[in-house]
GROMACS .gro file of C-alpha atoms in nm:
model
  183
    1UNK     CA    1   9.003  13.509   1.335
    2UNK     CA    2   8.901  13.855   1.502
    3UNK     CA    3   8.941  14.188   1.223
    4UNK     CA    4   8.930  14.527   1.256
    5UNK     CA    5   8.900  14.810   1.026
    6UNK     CA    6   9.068  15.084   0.998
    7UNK     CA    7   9.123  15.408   0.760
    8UNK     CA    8   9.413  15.318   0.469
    9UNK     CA    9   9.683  15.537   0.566
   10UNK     CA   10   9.646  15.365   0.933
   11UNK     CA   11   9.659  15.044   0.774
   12UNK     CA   12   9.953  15.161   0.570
   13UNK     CA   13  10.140  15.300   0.853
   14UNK     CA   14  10.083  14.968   1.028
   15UNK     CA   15  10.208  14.770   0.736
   16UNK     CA   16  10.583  14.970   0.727
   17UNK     CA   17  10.623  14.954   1.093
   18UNK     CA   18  10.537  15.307   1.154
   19UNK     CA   19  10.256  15.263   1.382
   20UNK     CA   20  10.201  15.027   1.683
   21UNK     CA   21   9.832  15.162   1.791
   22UNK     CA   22   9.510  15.292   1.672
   23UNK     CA   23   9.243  15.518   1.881
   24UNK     CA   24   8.855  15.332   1.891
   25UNK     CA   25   8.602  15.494   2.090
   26UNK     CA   26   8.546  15.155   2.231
   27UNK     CA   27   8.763  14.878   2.383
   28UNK     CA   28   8.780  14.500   2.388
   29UNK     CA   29   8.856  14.195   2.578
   30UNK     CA   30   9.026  14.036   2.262
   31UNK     CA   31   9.400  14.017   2.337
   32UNK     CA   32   9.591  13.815   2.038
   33UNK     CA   33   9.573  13.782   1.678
   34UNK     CA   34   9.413  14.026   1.477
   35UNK     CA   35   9.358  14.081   1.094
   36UNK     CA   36   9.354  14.444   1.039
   37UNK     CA   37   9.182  14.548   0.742
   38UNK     CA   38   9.133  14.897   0.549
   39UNK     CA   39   8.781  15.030   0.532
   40UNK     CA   40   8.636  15.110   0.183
   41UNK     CA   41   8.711  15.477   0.187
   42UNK     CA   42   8.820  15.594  -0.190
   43UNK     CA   43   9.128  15.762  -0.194
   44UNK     CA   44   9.362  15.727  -0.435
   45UNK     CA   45   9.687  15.568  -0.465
   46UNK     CA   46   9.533  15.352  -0.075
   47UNK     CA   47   9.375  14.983  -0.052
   48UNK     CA   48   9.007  14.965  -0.025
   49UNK     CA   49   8.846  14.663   0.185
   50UNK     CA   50   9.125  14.470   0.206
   51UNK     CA   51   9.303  14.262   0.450
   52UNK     CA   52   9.638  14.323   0.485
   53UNK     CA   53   9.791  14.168   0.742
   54UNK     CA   54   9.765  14.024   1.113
   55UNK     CA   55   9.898  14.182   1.454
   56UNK     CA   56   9.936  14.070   1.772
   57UNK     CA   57   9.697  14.323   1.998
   58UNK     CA   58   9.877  14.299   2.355
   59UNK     CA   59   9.667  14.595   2.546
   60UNK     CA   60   9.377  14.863   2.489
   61UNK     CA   61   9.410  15.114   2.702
   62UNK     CA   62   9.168  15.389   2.776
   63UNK     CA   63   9.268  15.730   2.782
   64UNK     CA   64   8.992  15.921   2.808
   65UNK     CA   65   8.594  15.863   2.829
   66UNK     CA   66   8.505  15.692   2.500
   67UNK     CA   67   8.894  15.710   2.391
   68UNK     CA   68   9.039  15.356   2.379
   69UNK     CA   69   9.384  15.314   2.231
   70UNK     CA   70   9.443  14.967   2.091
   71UNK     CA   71   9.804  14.878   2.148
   72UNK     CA   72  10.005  14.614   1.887
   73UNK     CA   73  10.321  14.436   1.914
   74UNK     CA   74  10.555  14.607   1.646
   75UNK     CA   75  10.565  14.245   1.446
   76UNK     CA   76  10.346  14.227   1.158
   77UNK     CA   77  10.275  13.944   0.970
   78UNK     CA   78  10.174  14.023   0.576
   79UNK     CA   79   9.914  13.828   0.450
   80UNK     CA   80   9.829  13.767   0.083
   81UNK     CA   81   9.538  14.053   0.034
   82UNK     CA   82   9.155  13.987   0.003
   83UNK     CA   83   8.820  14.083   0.023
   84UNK     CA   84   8.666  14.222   0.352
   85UNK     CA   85   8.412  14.491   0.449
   86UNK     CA   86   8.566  14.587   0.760
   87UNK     CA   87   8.360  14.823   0.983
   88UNK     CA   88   8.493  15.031   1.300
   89UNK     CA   89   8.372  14.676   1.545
   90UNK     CA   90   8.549  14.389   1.554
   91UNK     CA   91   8.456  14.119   1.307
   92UNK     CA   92   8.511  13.773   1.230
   93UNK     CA   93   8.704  13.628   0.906
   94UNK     CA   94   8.773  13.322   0.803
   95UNK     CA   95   9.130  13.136   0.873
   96UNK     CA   96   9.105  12.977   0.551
   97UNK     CA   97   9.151  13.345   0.373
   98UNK     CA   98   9.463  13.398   0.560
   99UNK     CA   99   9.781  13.317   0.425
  100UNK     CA  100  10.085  13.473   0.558
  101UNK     CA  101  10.376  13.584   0.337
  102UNK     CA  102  10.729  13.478   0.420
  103UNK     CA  103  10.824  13.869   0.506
  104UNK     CA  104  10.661  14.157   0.480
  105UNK     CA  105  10.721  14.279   0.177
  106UNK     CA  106  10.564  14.620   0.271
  107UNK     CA  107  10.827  14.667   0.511
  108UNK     CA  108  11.139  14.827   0.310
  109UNK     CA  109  11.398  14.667   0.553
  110UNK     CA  110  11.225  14.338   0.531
  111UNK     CA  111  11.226  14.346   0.158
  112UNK     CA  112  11.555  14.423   0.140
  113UNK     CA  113  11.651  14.090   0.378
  114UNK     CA  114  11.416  13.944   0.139
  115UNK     CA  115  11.638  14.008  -0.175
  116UNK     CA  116  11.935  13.994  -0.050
  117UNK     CA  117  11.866  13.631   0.074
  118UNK     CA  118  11.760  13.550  -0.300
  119UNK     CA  119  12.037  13.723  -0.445
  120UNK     CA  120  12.290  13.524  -0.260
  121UNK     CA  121  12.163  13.256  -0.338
  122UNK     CA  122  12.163  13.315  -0.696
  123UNK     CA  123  12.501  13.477  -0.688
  124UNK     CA  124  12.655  13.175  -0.548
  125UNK     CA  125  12.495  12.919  -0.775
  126UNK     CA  126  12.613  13.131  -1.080
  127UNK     CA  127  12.932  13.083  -0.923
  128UNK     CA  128  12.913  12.736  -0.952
  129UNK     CA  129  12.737  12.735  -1.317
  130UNK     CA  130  12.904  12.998  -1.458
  131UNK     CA  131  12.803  12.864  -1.830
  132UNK     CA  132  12.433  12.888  -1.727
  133UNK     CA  133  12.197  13.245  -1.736
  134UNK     CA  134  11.909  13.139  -1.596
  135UNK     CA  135  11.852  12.864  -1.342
  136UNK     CA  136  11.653  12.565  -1.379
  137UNK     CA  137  11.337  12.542  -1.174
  138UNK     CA  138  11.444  12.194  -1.062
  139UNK     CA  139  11.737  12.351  -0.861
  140UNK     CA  140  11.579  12.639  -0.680
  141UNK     CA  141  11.545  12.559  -0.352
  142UNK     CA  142  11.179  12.581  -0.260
  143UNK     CA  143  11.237  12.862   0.027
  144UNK     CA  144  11.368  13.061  -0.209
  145UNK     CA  145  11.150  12.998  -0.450
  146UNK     CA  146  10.893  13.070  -0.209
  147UNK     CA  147  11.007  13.397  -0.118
  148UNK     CA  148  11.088  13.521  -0.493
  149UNK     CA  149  10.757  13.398  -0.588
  150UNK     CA  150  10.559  13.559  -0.314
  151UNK     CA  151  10.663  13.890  -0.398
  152UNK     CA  152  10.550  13.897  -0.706
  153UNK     CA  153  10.209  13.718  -0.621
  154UNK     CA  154  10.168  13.952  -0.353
  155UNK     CA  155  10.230  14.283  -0.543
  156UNK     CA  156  10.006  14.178  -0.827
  157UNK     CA  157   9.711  14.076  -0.495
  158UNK     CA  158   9.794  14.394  -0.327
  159UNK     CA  159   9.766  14.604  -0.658
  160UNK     CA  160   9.392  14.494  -0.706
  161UNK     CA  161   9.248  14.662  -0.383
  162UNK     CA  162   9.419  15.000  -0.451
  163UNK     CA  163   9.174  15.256  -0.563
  164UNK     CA  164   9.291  15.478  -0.859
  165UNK     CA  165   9.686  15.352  -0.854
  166UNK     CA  166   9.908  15.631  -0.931
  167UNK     CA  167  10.138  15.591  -1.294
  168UNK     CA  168  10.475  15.487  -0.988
  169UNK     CA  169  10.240  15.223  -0.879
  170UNK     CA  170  10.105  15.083  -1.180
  171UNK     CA  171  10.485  15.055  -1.333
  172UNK     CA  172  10.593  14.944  -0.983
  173UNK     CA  173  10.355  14.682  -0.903
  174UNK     CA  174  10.240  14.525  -1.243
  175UNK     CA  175  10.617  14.457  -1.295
  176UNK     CA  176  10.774  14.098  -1.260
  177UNK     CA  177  11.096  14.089  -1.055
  178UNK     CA  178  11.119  13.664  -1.047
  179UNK     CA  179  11.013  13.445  -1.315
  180UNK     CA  180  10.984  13.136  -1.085
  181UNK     CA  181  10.805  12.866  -1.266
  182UNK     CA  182  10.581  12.632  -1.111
  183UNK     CA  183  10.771  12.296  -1.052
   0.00000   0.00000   0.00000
């Protein structure tokens, strides 16, 4: 699949929904899917080289000489972090290294949908066992198990590209929400 790369805040912004375009001082045929990746700029507290997630690039318009601005649908699909060294061109990455997550856990109202789903479920099977406080692996369905096990994984994947984490995002990221066991 076609990547880009992009400074960390950028990629950031694009991650909570913030931003729907970035400014090259070059254009491109490619219309589709795009991984968009953070470049390996140290600042702390923001990913280094890492793919974070994939957009749908629907138009690049140019604005000015040697001003392009690369437009994205608003949907973002988060992908499970990894290695890249993205560059300011676009560049090719394998599918194989892309696996999307079931929301976009980045997203705070999409995390919250995200919870919420899990928490009713659990709510309502505690209903039905009150005598039980934690639920057997066996009887999770596997979408949610999916979900509640995919933000975990992906906080703990995300937290290994940030460059100098700050204390919020160590305590934030290296803790366990769901203790999902493997069936």
């Amino acid at each position: 699949m076609k990547a880009i790369g992009m400074e960390p805040q950028v990629l950031i912004d694009i991650l909570v929904g913030a931003k729907i375009g970035v400014v090259y001082p070059f254009g491109t045929e490619h219309r589709g899917d795009l991984v968009v990746t953070s470049y390996a700029l140290k600042q702390s507290g923001l990913p280094s080289s890492m793919a974070g997630a994939v957009v749908q690039l629907e138009d690049v318009e140019e604005t000015a000489p040697g001003n392009f601005v690369w437009k994205f649908n608003p949907e973002v699909t988060l992908i499970r972090p990894f290695k890249v060294h993205g560059t300011m061109e676009l560049f090719d990455v394998d599918d194989a290294l892309i696996k999307p997550e079931p929301t976009n856990w980045f997203n705070v109202e999409a995390e919250n949908a995200g919870h919420e789903k899990i928490s009713t479920w659990l709510d309502s099977y505690f209903a039905e066992h009150p005598d039980l406080d934690r639920v057997p692996r066996q009887e999770i369905p596997e979408e949610i198990a999916t979900l509640a096990s995919s933000f975990d994984d992906w906080r703990s994947a995300y937290f290994e590209f940030l460059y100098k984490p700050t204390k919020a995002q160590k305590r934030e990221l290296r803790t366990k929400r769901y203790d999902i066991e493997p069936l």
